[in-house]
Amino acid sequence: MILIDGKKVSAEIRNRLTKETAELKSKTGCAPGLATVLVGEDPASAAYVRIKNKVCAEVGFQSFEQNLPAETTEAQLIDLINELNRNDAVNGILVQLPLPNHIDPQKILLSLDPGKDVDGFHPINVGKLVLGDALLTPCTPTGIITLLDYYDIKIAGKHAVVLGRSNIVGRPMANLLLQRHATVTTCHSQTVGLEQITRQADILIAAVGRPHLLTSSMVKKGAAVIDVGITRVDGKLTGDVDFVSVSEKAGFITPVPGGVGPMTVAQLMANTLQAFKARNNFAGEVGSQIFRREEEDEAKVV
Ligand code: NAD
């Protein structure tokens, strides 16, 4: 069994981004800029935003931190987003979710410039992902594709089973896997006979948020098992996979913490650089292709 080390891969991506940013800066005099928008004082959201800004500074990006009070109105937030949309120094805008109840997250997403939507949640970017033509794709599932590539886990022709169908993880995950020519099954809360399906998976991705839902009997020997779940149990971060038993059967497995989690932030930075390059017409790999080795000719695959 090979333990997938998300911390190591994330550090490698951040190093690459740091180098590339320094090169771009010396050529053009400017660096990518990321704006984080936090409304209210939810401690978990505030912690996520702090990490994002820390990594942003680490890789040499400009960060534009916008911390707004909980009573900010929807109109005020849209005004701020419009201002960030117009600001040429800002290449990526991240609105930390969840937003307070009086603000409709869909309206906020729609107000974002899709070219700056580094979370990949704007309906235009979701549509492009479904069409197989997106530049900015959601960070967590894209980071998972990067992990599979880094460990040279073949995707094309494999049966990938995704547990969960959220807009943040499950659905974009299934689309990214399909784009890489996997045969994809999505399971969710209404799926009947979960175990029969998961046992067929060469690549098994759990994004549910139920500690230890996935046990050894649900896994095919040698499968690559990716655990997205994060639930705090007795103060400890716990995944959806029963790590001890499943690791005896899996060919590859991610730990929690230290697996998928660190990839999400690295991917956010990769997306921001991608948005910067697209804006300035620089060439470069697309977000989910950093370590890609498979060489299918996309033009010939239908
Ligand atoms: P969500 O609550 O929006 O979605 C959960 C999904 O699980 C739903 O689609 C539901 O249909 C499905 N589900 C429920 N019971 C199921 C079952 N028995 N079998 C199969 N599917 C079932 O959650 P989310 O936002 O997609 O997040 C999922 C988990 O991933 C959470 O623990 C979250 O904290 C974690 N997460 C981690 C990262 C990261 O960076 N590591 C990022 C996002 C989310």
mmCIF file of C-alpha atoms and ligand atoms in Angstrom:
data_model
loop_
_atom_site.group_PDB
_atom_site.id
_atom_site.type_symbol
_atom_site.label_atom_id
_atom_site.label_comp_id
_atom_site.label_asym_id
_atom_site.label_seq_id
_atom_site.Cartn_x
_atom_site.Cartn_y
_atom_site.Cartn_z
ATOM 1 C CA MET A 1 0.000 0.000 0.000
ATOM 2 C CA ILE A 2 1.256 3.457 -0.880
ATOM 3 C CA LEU A 3 0.353 6.335 1.404
ATOM 4 C CA ILE A 4 -0.517 9.405 -0.653
ATOM 5 C CA ASP A 5 1.277 12.337 0.913
ATOM 6 C CA GLY A 6 -0.800 15.447 0.205
ATOM 7 C CA LYS A 7 1.497 17.636 2.277
ATOM 8 C CA LYS A 8 4.505 16.712 0.146
ATOM 9 C CA VAL A 9 2.693 17.189 -3.174
ATOM 10 C CA SER A 10 1.176 20.453 -1.987
ATOM 11 C CA ALA A 11 4.629 21.739 -0.965
ATOM 12 C CA GLU A 12 6.001 20.779 -4.377
ATOM 13 C CA ILE A 13 3.214 22.675 -6.150
ATOM 14 C CA ARG A 14 3.737 25.713 -3.938
ATOM 15 C CA ASN A 15 7.476 25.652 -4.745
ATOM 16 C CA ARG A 16 6.749 25.524 -8.467
ATOM 17 C CA LEU A 17 4.281 28.395 -8.113
ATOM 18 C CA THR A 18 6.812 30.456 -6.132
ATOM 19 C CA LYS A 19 9.437 30.006 -8.857
ATOM 20 C CA GLU A 20 7.047 30.731 -11.688
ATOM 21 C CA THR A 21 5.671 33.799 -9.900
ATOM 22 C CA ALA A 22 9.188 35.181 -9.391
ATOM 23 C CA GLU A 23 9.941 34.644 -13.089
ATOM 24 C CA LEU A 24 6.714 36.294 -14.203
ATOM 25 C CA LYS A 25 7.353 39.176 -11.832
ATOM 26 C CA SER A 26 10.806 39.804 -13.195
ATOM 27 C CA LYS A 27 9.462 39.675 -16.772
ATOM 28 C CA THR A 28 6.310 41.735 -16.320
ATOM 29 C CA GLY A 29 6.784 43.646 -13.084
ATOM 30 C CA CYS A 30 3.543 42.280 -11.681
ATOM 31 C CA ALA A 31 2.464 39.270 -9.654
ATOM 32 C CA PRO A 32 -0.903 37.495 -9.478
ATOM 33 C CA GLY A 33 -3.320 38.966 -6.944
ATOM 34 C CA LEU A 34 -5.863 37.063 -4.865
ATOM 35 C CA ALA A 35 -8.706 38.747 -2.981
ATOM 36 C CA THR A 36 -10.316 36.847 -0.129
ATOM 37 C CA VAL A 37 -13.718 38.011 1.035
ATOM 38 C CA LEU A 38 -14.898 37.001 4.492
ATOM 39 C CA VAL A 39 -18.256 38.142 5.853
ATOM 40 C CA GLY A 40 -18.764 37.747 9.602
ATOM 41 C CA GLU A 41 -16.661 36.091 12.243
ATOM 42 C CA ASP A 42 -17.215 32.362 11.916
ATOM 43 C CA PRO A 43 -13.998 31.006 13.483
ATOM 44 C CA ALA A 44 -13.585 28.084 11.027
ATOM 45 C CA SER A 45 -14.076 30.384 8.000
ATOM 46 C CA ALA A 46 -11.690 32.960 9.497
ATOM 47 C CA ALA A 47 -9.071 30.222 9.986
ATOM 48 C CA TYR A 48 -9.436 29.021 6.355
ATOM 49 C CA VAL A 49 -9.063 32.585 5.066
ATOM 50 C CA ARG A 50 -5.966 33.144 7.227
ATOM 51 C CA ILE A 51 -4.320 30.017 5.782
ATOM 52 C CA LYS A 52 -5.203 31.082 2.230
ATOM 53 C CA ASN A 53 -3.669 34.528 2.761
ATOM 54 C CA LYS A 54 -0.572 33.049 4.377
ATOM 55 C CA VAL A 55 0.046 30.699 1.431
ATOM 56 C CA CYS A 56 -0.733 33.542 -0.970
ATOM 57 C CA ALA A 57 2.085 35.634 0.549
ATOM 58 C CA GLU A 58 4.385 32.578 0.647
ATOM 59 C CA VAL A 59 4.166 32.009 -3.120
ATOM 60 C CA GLY A 60 4.697 35.703 -3.843
ATOM 61 C CA PHE A 61 1.158 36.720 -4.803
ATOM 62 C CA GLN A 62 -0.394 40.007 -3.766
ATOM 63 C CA SER A 63 -3.194 39.439 -1.312
ATOM 64 C CA PHE A 64 -6.228 41.646 -0.940
ATOM 65 C CA GLU A 65 -7.918 40.690 2.299
ATOM 66 C CA GLN A 66 -11.482 41.907 2.696
ATOM 67 C CA ASN A 67 -12.963 41.176 6.108
ATOM 68 C CA LEU A 68 -16.500 42.498 6.397
ATOM 69 C CA PRO A 69 -18.869 42.632 9.382
ATOM 70 C CA ALA A 70 -21.677 40.052 9.643
ATOM 71 C CA GLU A 71 -24.302 42.754 9.058
ATOM 72 C CA THR A 72 -22.949 43.600 5.563
ATOM 73 C CA THR A 73 -25.893 43.657 3.147
ATOM 74 C CA GLU A 74 -26.119 41.666 -0.071
ATOM 75 C CA ALA A 75 -25.973 44.929 -2.069
ATOM 76 C CA GLN A 76 -22.836 46.088 -0.228
ATOM 77 C CA LEU A 77 -21.147 42.751 -0.876
ATOM 78 C CA ILE A 78 -22.053 42.887 -4.579
ATOM 79 C CA ASP A 79 -20.647 46.441 -4.748
ATOM 80 C CA LEU A 80 -17.365 45.203 -3.280
ATOM 81 C CA ILE A 81 -17.229 42.293 -5.728
ATOM 82 C CA ASN A 82 -17.855 44.642 -8.649
ATOM 83 C CA GLU A 83 -14.971 46.787 -7.421
ATOM 84 C CA LEU A 84 -12.698 43.704 -7.244
ATOM 85 C CA ASN A 85 -13.921 42.617 -10.709
ATOM 86 C CA ARG A 86 -12.723 45.986 -12.061
ATOM 87 C CA ASN A 87 -9.396 45.975 -10.217
ATOM 88 C CA ASP A 88 -6.693 44.807 -12.678
ATOM 89 C CA ALA A 89 -4.328 43.851 -9.851
ATOM 90 C CA VAL A 90 -6.853 41.259 -8.635
ATOM 91 C CA ASN A 91 -6.780 38.022 -10.669
ATOM 92 C CA GLY A 92 -8.701 35.788 -8.306
ATOM 93 C CA ILE A 93 -11.642 36.456 -5.992
ATOM 94 C CA LEU A 94 -12.544 33.968 -3.320
ATOM 95 C CA VAL A 95 -15.747 34.490 -1.352
ATOM 96 C CA GLN A 96 -15.516 32.322 1.743
ATOM 97 C CA LEU A 97 -18.648 30.211 2.255
ATOM 98 C CA PRO A 98 -20.927 29.902 4.117
ATOM 99 C CA LEU A 99 -22.257 33.455 3.954
ATOM 100 C CA PRO A 100 -24.648 34.849 6.599
ATOM 101 C CA ASN A 101 -28.264 33.732 6.048
ATOM 102 C CA HIS A 102 -29.457 37.119 4.745
ATOM 103 C CA ILE A 103 -27.098 36.859 1.733
ATOM 104 C CA ASP A 104 -27.973 34.596 -1.209
ATOM 105 C CA PRO A 105 -24.754 32.781 -2.183
ATOM 106 C CA GLN A 106 -26.019 32.165 -5.745
ATOM 107 C CA LYS A 107 -26.469 35.925 -6.327
ATOM 108 C CA ILE A 108 -22.962 36.532 -5.024
ATOM 109 C CA LEU A 109 -21.467 33.816 -7.249
ATOM 110 C CA LEU A 110 -23.258 35.295 -10.264
ATOM 111 C CA SER A 111 -21.770 38.714 -9.544
ATOM 112 C CA LEU A 112 -18.202 37.365 -9.848
ATOM 113 C CA ASP A 113 -16.232 37.862 -13.045
ATOM 114 C CA PRO A 114 -16.007 34.201 -14.234
ATOM 115 C CA GLY A 115 -12.373 34.852 -15.244
ATOM 116 C CA LYS A 116 -11.571 35.644 -11.594
ATOM 117 C CA ASP A 117 -13.669 32.834 -10.096
ATOM 118 C CA VAL A 118 -10.740 30.834 -8.717
ATOM 119 C CA ASP A 119 -13.096 28.540 -6.775
ATOM 120 C CA GLY A 120 -14.694 27.471 -10.074
ATOM 121 C CA PHE A 121 -18.234 27.822 -8.669
ATOM 122 C CA HIS A 122 -19.688 30.416 -11.102
ATOM 123 C CA PRO A 123 -22.378 28.784 -13.299
ATOM 124 C CA ILE A 124 -20.362 29.669 -16.421
ATOM 125 C CA ASN A 125 -17.345 27.781 -15.091
ATOM 126 C CA VAL A 126 -19.561 24.892 -13.930
ATOM 127 C CA GLY A 127 -21.067 24.742 -17.422
ATOM 128 C CA LYS A 128 -17.631 24.804 -19.028
ATOM 129 C CA LEU A 129 -16.506 21.994 -16.735
ATOM 130 C CA VAL A 130 -19.463 19.883 -17.851
ATOM 131 C CA LEU A 131 -18.553 20.665 -21.464
ATOM 132 C CA GLY A 132 -14.961 19.625 -20.741
ATOM 133 C CA ASP A 133 -13.617 23.080 -21.471
ATOM 134 C CA ALA A 134 -12.992 24.832 -18.147
ATOM 135 C CA LEU A 135 -9.928 26.814 -17.181
ATOM 136 C CA LEU A 136 -10.900 27.306 -13.538
ATOM 137 C CA THR A 137 -12.204 24.169 -11.821
ATOM 138 C CA PRO A 138 -13.084 23.630 -8.129
ATOM 139 C CA CYS A 139 -9.975 23.343 -5.968
ATOM 140 C CA THR A 140 -10.624 20.184 -3.930
ATOM 141 C CA PRO A 141 -11.526 17.831 -6.829
ATOM 142 C CA THR A 142 -8.859 19.376 -9.051
ATOM 143 C CA GLY A 143 -6.315 18.804 -6.283
ATOM 144 C CA ILE A 144 -7.410 15.147 -6.199
ATOM 145 C CA ILE A 145 -6.749 14.751 -9.937
ATOM 146 C CA THR A 146 -3.320 16.284 -9.315
ATOM 147 C CA LEU A 147 -2.666 13.722 -6.561
ATOM 148 C CA LEU A 148 -3.688 10.832 -8.837
ATOM 149 C CA ASP A 149 -1.354 12.150 -11.532
ATOM 150 C CA TYR A 150 1.513 12.674 -9.123
ATOM 151 C CA TYR A 151 1.319 9.031 -8.016
ATOM 152 C CA ASP A 152 0.877 7.952 -11.638
ATOM 153 C CA ILE A 153 -2.493 6.369 -10.919
ATOM 154 C CA LYS A 154 -4.091 5.770 -14.325
ATOM 155 C CA ILE A 155 -7.535 7.304 -14.743
ATOM 156 C CA ALA A 156 -8.498 6.582 -18.371
ATOM 157 C CA GLY A 157 -10.592 3.416 -18.676
ATOM 158 C CA LYS A 158 -10.759 2.885 -14.905
ATOM 159 C CA HIS A 159 -13.960 2.664 -12.918
ATOM 160 C CA ALA A 160 -14.097 5.647 -10.575
ATOM 161 C CA VAL A 161 -16.776 5.721 -7.894
ATOM 162 C CA VAL A 162 -17.491 9.048 -6.186
ATOM 163 C CA LEU A 163 -19.444 9.128 -2.927
ATOM 164 C CA GLY A 164 -21.189 12.496 -2.628
ATOM 165 C CA ARG A 165 -22.768 14.852 -5.158
ATOM 166 C CA SER A 166 -22.205 18.303 -3.667
ATOM 167 C CA ASN A 167 -21.449 21.227 -5.967
ATOM 168 C CA ILE A 168 -18.151 21.750 -4.164
ATOM 169 C CA VAL A 169 -16.703 18.238 -4.344
ATOM 170 C CA GLY A 170 -18.781 15.302 -5.660
ATOM 171 C CA ARG A 171 -20.242 16.695 -8.891
ATOM 172 C CA PRO A 172 -17.117 18.489 -10.143
ATOM 173 C CA MET A 173 -15.078 15.427 -9.139
ATOM 174 C CA ALA A 174 -17.228 13.168 -11.314
ATOM 175 C CA ASN A 175 -16.933 15.598 -14.227
ATOM 176 C CA LEU A 176 -13.161 15.899 -13.949
ATOM 177 C CA LEU A 177 -12.814 12.098 -13.865
ATOM 178 C CA LEU A 178 -15.079 11.760 -16.891
ATOM 179 C CA GLN A 179 -13.001 14.349 -18.710
ATOM 180 C CA ARG A 180 -9.999 12.107 -18.029
ATOM 181 C CA HIS A 181 -11.861 9.142 -19.548
ATOM 182 C CA ALA A 182 -12.766 7.208 -16.402
ATOM 183 C CA THR A 183 -16.053 5.314 -16.253
ATOM 184 C CA VAL A 184 -17.723 7.224 -13.442
ATOM 185 C CA THR A 185 -20.414 6.259 -10.948
ATOM 186 C CA THR A 186 -21.732 8.845 -8.506
ATOM 187 C CA CYS A 187 -23.281 7.589 -5.265
ATOM 188 C CA HIS A 188 -25.272 9.701 -2.828
ATOM 189 C CA SER A 189 -27.627 9.551 0.134
ATOM 190 C CA GLN A 190 -30.324 7.715 -1.890
ATOM 191 C CA THR A 191 -28.025 5.154 -3.505
ATOM 192 C CA VAL A 192 -29.185 1.567 -3.022
ATOM 193 C CA GLY A 193 -26.575 -1.175 -2.634
ATOM 194 C CA LEU A 194 -23.627 1.106 -1.983
ATOM 195 C CA GLU A 195 -21.226 -1.714 -1.145
ATOM 196 C CA GLN A 196 -21.833 -3.568 -4.446
ATOM 197 C CA ILE A 197 -20.921 -0.380 -6.301
ATOM 198 C CA THR A 198 -17.900 0.679 -4.264
ATOM 199 C CA ARG A 199 -16.395 -2.810 -4.558
ATOM 200 C CA GLN A 200 -16.122 -2.302 -8.323
ATOM 201 C CA ALA A 201 -14.076 0.859 -7.993
ATOM 202 C CA ASP A 202 -10.485 1.151 -9.165
ATOM 203 C CA ILE A 203 -10.567 4.708 -7.866
ATOM 204 C CA LEU A 204 -12.826 5.334 -4.881
ATOM 205 C CA ILE A 205 -13.432 8.858 -3.663
ATOM 206 C CA ALA A 206 -15.360 9.504 -0.452
ATOM 207 C CA ALA A 207 -16.751 13.024 -0.009
ATOM 208 C CA VAL A 208 -19.638 12.562 2.390
ATOM 209 C CA GLY A 209 -18.688 13.849 5.839
ATOM 210 C CA ARG A 210 -19.562 10.672 7.750
ATOM 211 C CA PRO A 211 -16.669 9.338 9.804
ATOM 212 C CA HIS A 212 -15.562 5.807 8.887
ATOM 213 C CA LEU A 213 -18.461 5.258 6.441
ATOM 214 C CA LEU A 214 -16.169 3.381 4.065
ATOM 215 C CA THR A 215 -14.975 0.096 5.516
ATOM 216 C CA SER A 216 -12.674 -2.620 4.220
ATOM 217 C CA SER A 217 -15.473 -4.849 2.876
ATOM 218 C CA MET A 218 -16.538 -1.996 0.541
ATOM 219 C CA VAL A 219 -13.139 -1.756 -1.163
ATOM 220 C CA LYS A 220 -11.635 -3.760 -4.030
ATOM 221 C CA LYS A 221 -8.098 -5.008 -3.401
ATOM 222 C CA GLY A 222 -5.535 -2.608 -4.847
ATOM 223 C CA ALA A 223 -7.966 0.317 -5.302
ATOM 224 C CA ALA A 224 -6.860 3.934 -4.955
ATOM 225 C CA VAL A 225 -8.896 5.328 -2.042
ATOM 226 C CA ILE A 226 -9.177 9.089 -1.647
ATOM 227 C CA ASP A 227 -10.711 10.429 1.545
ATOM 228 C CA VAL A 228 -12.131 13.946 1.289
ATOM 229 C CA GLY A 229 -14.209 13.821 4.469
ATOM 230 C CA ILE A 230 -13.285 15.952 7.428
ATOM 231 C CA THR A 231 -15.320 15.641 10.605
ATOM 232 C CA ARG A 232 -14.141 16.568 14.060
ATOM 233 C CA VAL A 233 -14.589 13.571 16.381
ATOM 234 C CA ASP A 234 -13.468 14.050 19.993
ATOM 235 C CA GLY A 235 -11.359 16.983 18.832
ATOM 236 C CA LYS A 236 -9.614 14.919 16.104
ATOM 237 C CA LEU A 237 -10.039 15.410 12.346
ATOM 238 C CA THR A 238 -11.590 12.203 11.033
ATOM 239 C CA GLY A 239 -12.137 11.075 7.456
ATOM 240 C CA ASP A 240 -14.926 9.105 5.751
ATOM 241 C CA VAL A 241 -12.625 6.095 5.397
ATOM 242 C CA ASP A 242 -11.885 3.590 8.130
ATOM 243 C CA PHE A 243 -8.174 4.084 7.521
ATOM 244 C CA VAL A 244 -6.784 1.167 9.559
ATOM 245 C CA SER A 245 -8.815 -1.590 7.896
ATOM 246 C CA VAL A 246 -8.993 -0.040 4.406
ATOM 247 C CA SER A 247 -5.240 0.591 4.220
ATOM 248 C CA GLU A 248 -4.681 -3.180 4.389
ATOM 249 C CA LYS A 249 -6.655 -3.621 1.185
ATOM 250 C CA ALA A 250 -6.083 -0.443 -0.824
ATOM 251 C CA GLY A 251 -3.234 0.028 -3.287
ATOM 252 C CA PHE A 252 -3.112 3.759 -2.522
ATOM 253 C CA ILE A 253 -4.772 5.716 0.263
ATOM 254 C CA THR A 254 -4.873 9.298 1.544
ATOM 255 C CA PRO A 255 -4.633 9.994 5.269
ATOM 256 C CA VAL A 256 -6.798 12.524 7.132
ATOM 257 C CA PRO A 257 -5.310 14.963 7.879
ATOM 258 C CA GLY A 258 -2.433 15.345 5.413
ATOM 259 C CA GLY A 259 -4.096 13.946 2.282
ATOM 260 C CA VAL A 260 -6.610 15.953 0.272
ATOM 261 C CA GLY A 261 -6.743 18.960 2.656
ATOM 262 C CA PRO A 262 -3.351 20.518 1.819
ATOM 263 C CA MET A 263 -4.074 20.130 -1.913
ATOM 264 C CA THR A 264 -7.090 22.429 -1.798
ATOM 265 C CA VAL A 265 -5.105 25.534 -0.859
ATOM 266 C CA ALA A 266 -2.262 24.709 -3.279
ATOM 267 C CA GLN A 267 -4.830 24.321 -6.058
ATOM 268 C CA LEU A 268 -6.405 27.667 -5.197
ATOM 269 C CA MET A 269 -3.018 29.291 -5.761
ATOM 270 C CA ALA A 270 -2.538 27.312 -8.998
ATOM 271 C CA ASN A 271 -5.941 28.565 -10.172
ATOM 272 C CA THR A 272 -5.003 32.158 -9.317
ATOM 273 C CA LEU A 273 -1.806 31.870 -11.359
ATOM 274 C CA GLN A 274 -3.861 30.308 -14.143
ATOM 275 C CA ALA A 275 -6.298 33.243 -14.080
ATOM 276 C CA PHE A 276 -3.358 35.683 -14.134
ATOM 277 C CA LYS A 277 -1.812 33.908 -17.130
ATOM 278 C CA ALA A 278 -5.099 33.782 -19.011
ATOM 279 C CA ARG A 279 -5.623 37.498 -18.410
ATOM 280 C CA ASN A 280 -2.136 38.286 -19.680
ATOM 281 C CA ASN A 281 -2.106 35.720 -22.507
ATOM 282 C CA PHE A 282 0.736 33.613 -21.107
ATOM 283 C CA ALA A 283 0.806 29.943 -22.011
ATOM 284 C CA GLY A 284 0.879 27.222 -19.356
ATOM 285 C CA GLU A 285 -0.670 24.046 -18.132
ATOM 286 C CA VAL A 286 -4.336 24.012 -17.179
ATOM 287 C CA GLY A 287 -5.156 23.687 -13.451
ATOM 288 C CA SER A 288 -5.707 19.951 -13.267
ATOM 289 C CA GLN A 289 -2.795 18.951 -15.477
ATOM 290 C CA ILE A 290 0.235 19.881 -13.398
ATOM 291 C CA PHE A 291 1.618 16.349 -13.087
ATOM 292 C CA ARG A 292 -0.305 14.757 -15.955
ATOM 293 C CA ARG A 293 1.553 11.948 -17.704
ATOM 294 C CA GLU A 294 -1.200 10.150 -19.609
ATOM 295 C CA GLU A 295 -0.936 10.885 -23.284
ATOM 296 C CA GLU A 296 -4.363 10.235 -24.774
ATOM 297 C CA ASP A 297 -5.030 12.288 -27.835
ATOM 298 C CA GLU A 298 -8.073 14.246 -26.685
ATOM 299 C CA ALA A 299 -9.050 15.047 -30.270
ATOM 300 C CA LYS A 300 -9.564 11.379 -31.043
ATOM 301 C CA VAL A 301 -11.501 10.424 -27.913
ATOM 302 C CA VAL A 302 -15.280 10.790 -28.009
HETATM 303 P P1 NAD B 1 -22.186 17.926 1.558
HETATM 304 O O1 NAD B 1 -22.783 17.720 2.912
HETATM 305 O O2 NAD B 1 -22.545 19.107 0.756
HETATM 306 O O3 NAD B 1 -22.450 16.625 0.669
HETATM 307 C C1 NAD B 1 -22.391 15.346 1.179
HETATM 308 C C2 NAD B 1 -22.827 14.393 0.112
HETATM 309 O O4 NAD B 1 -22.781 13.064 0.620
HETATM 310 C C3 NAD B 1 -24.248 14.610 -0.379
HETATM 311 O O5 NAD B 1 -24.213 14.744 -1.788
HETATM 312 C C4 NAD B 1 -25.013 13.344 0.016
HETATM 313 O O6 NAD B 1 -25.948 12.927 -0.961
HETATM 314 C C5 NAD B 1 -23.891 12.338 0.134
HETATM 315 N N1 NAD B 1 -24.189 11.245 1.063
HETATM 316 C C6 NAD B 1 -24.804 11.292 2.262
HETATM 317 N N2 NAD B 1 -24.872 10.051 2.808
HETATM 318 C C7 NAD B 1 -24.291 9.220 1.922
HETATM 319 C C8 NAD B 1 -24.072 7.820 1.907
HETATM 320 N N3 NAD B 1 -24.447 7.053 2.908
HETATM 321 N N4 NAD B 1 -23.443 7.300 0.841
HETATM 322 C C9 NAD B 1 -23.049 8.058 -0.205
HETATM 323 N N5 NAD B 1 -23.221 9.391 -0.232
HETATM 324 C C10 NAD B 1 -23.849 9.961 0.820
HETATM 325 O O7 NAD B 1 -20.603 17.871 1.816
HETATM 326 P P2 NAD B 1 -19.350 18.378 0.948
HETATM 327 O O8 NAD B 1 -19.274 19.876 1.027
HETATM 328 O O9 NAD B 1 -19.311 17.715 -0.371
HETATM 329 O O10 NAD B 1 -18.179 17.796 1.850
HETATM 330 C C11 NAD B 1 -18.062 16.396 2.081
HETATM 331 C C12 NAD B 1 -16.972 16.176 3.113
HETATM 332 O O11 NAD B 1 -15.741 16.658 2.569
HETATM 333 C C13 NAD B 1 -17.160 16.944 4.423
HETATM 334 O O12 NAD B 1 -16.644 16.162 5.468
HETATM 335 C C14 NAD B 1 -16.304 18.181 4.231
HETATM 336 O O13 NAD B 1 -15.842 18.705 5.466
HETATM 337 C C15 NAD B 1 -15.169 17.620 3.437
HETATM 338 N N6 NAD B 1 -14.457 18.589 2.591
HETATM 339 C C16 NAD B 1 -13.112 18.548 2.634
HETATM 340 C C17 NAD B 1 -12.389 19.417 1.848
HETATM 341 C C18 NAD B 1 -10.900 19.367 1.883
HETATM 342 O O14 NAD B 1 -10.235 20.292 1.446
HETATM 343 N N7 NAD B 1 -10.313 18.284 2.379
HETATM 344 C C19 NAD B 1 -13.040 20.340 1.014
HETATM 345 C C20 NAD B 1 -14.437 20.310 0.958
HETATM 346 C C21 NAD B 1 -15.143 19.422 1.764
#
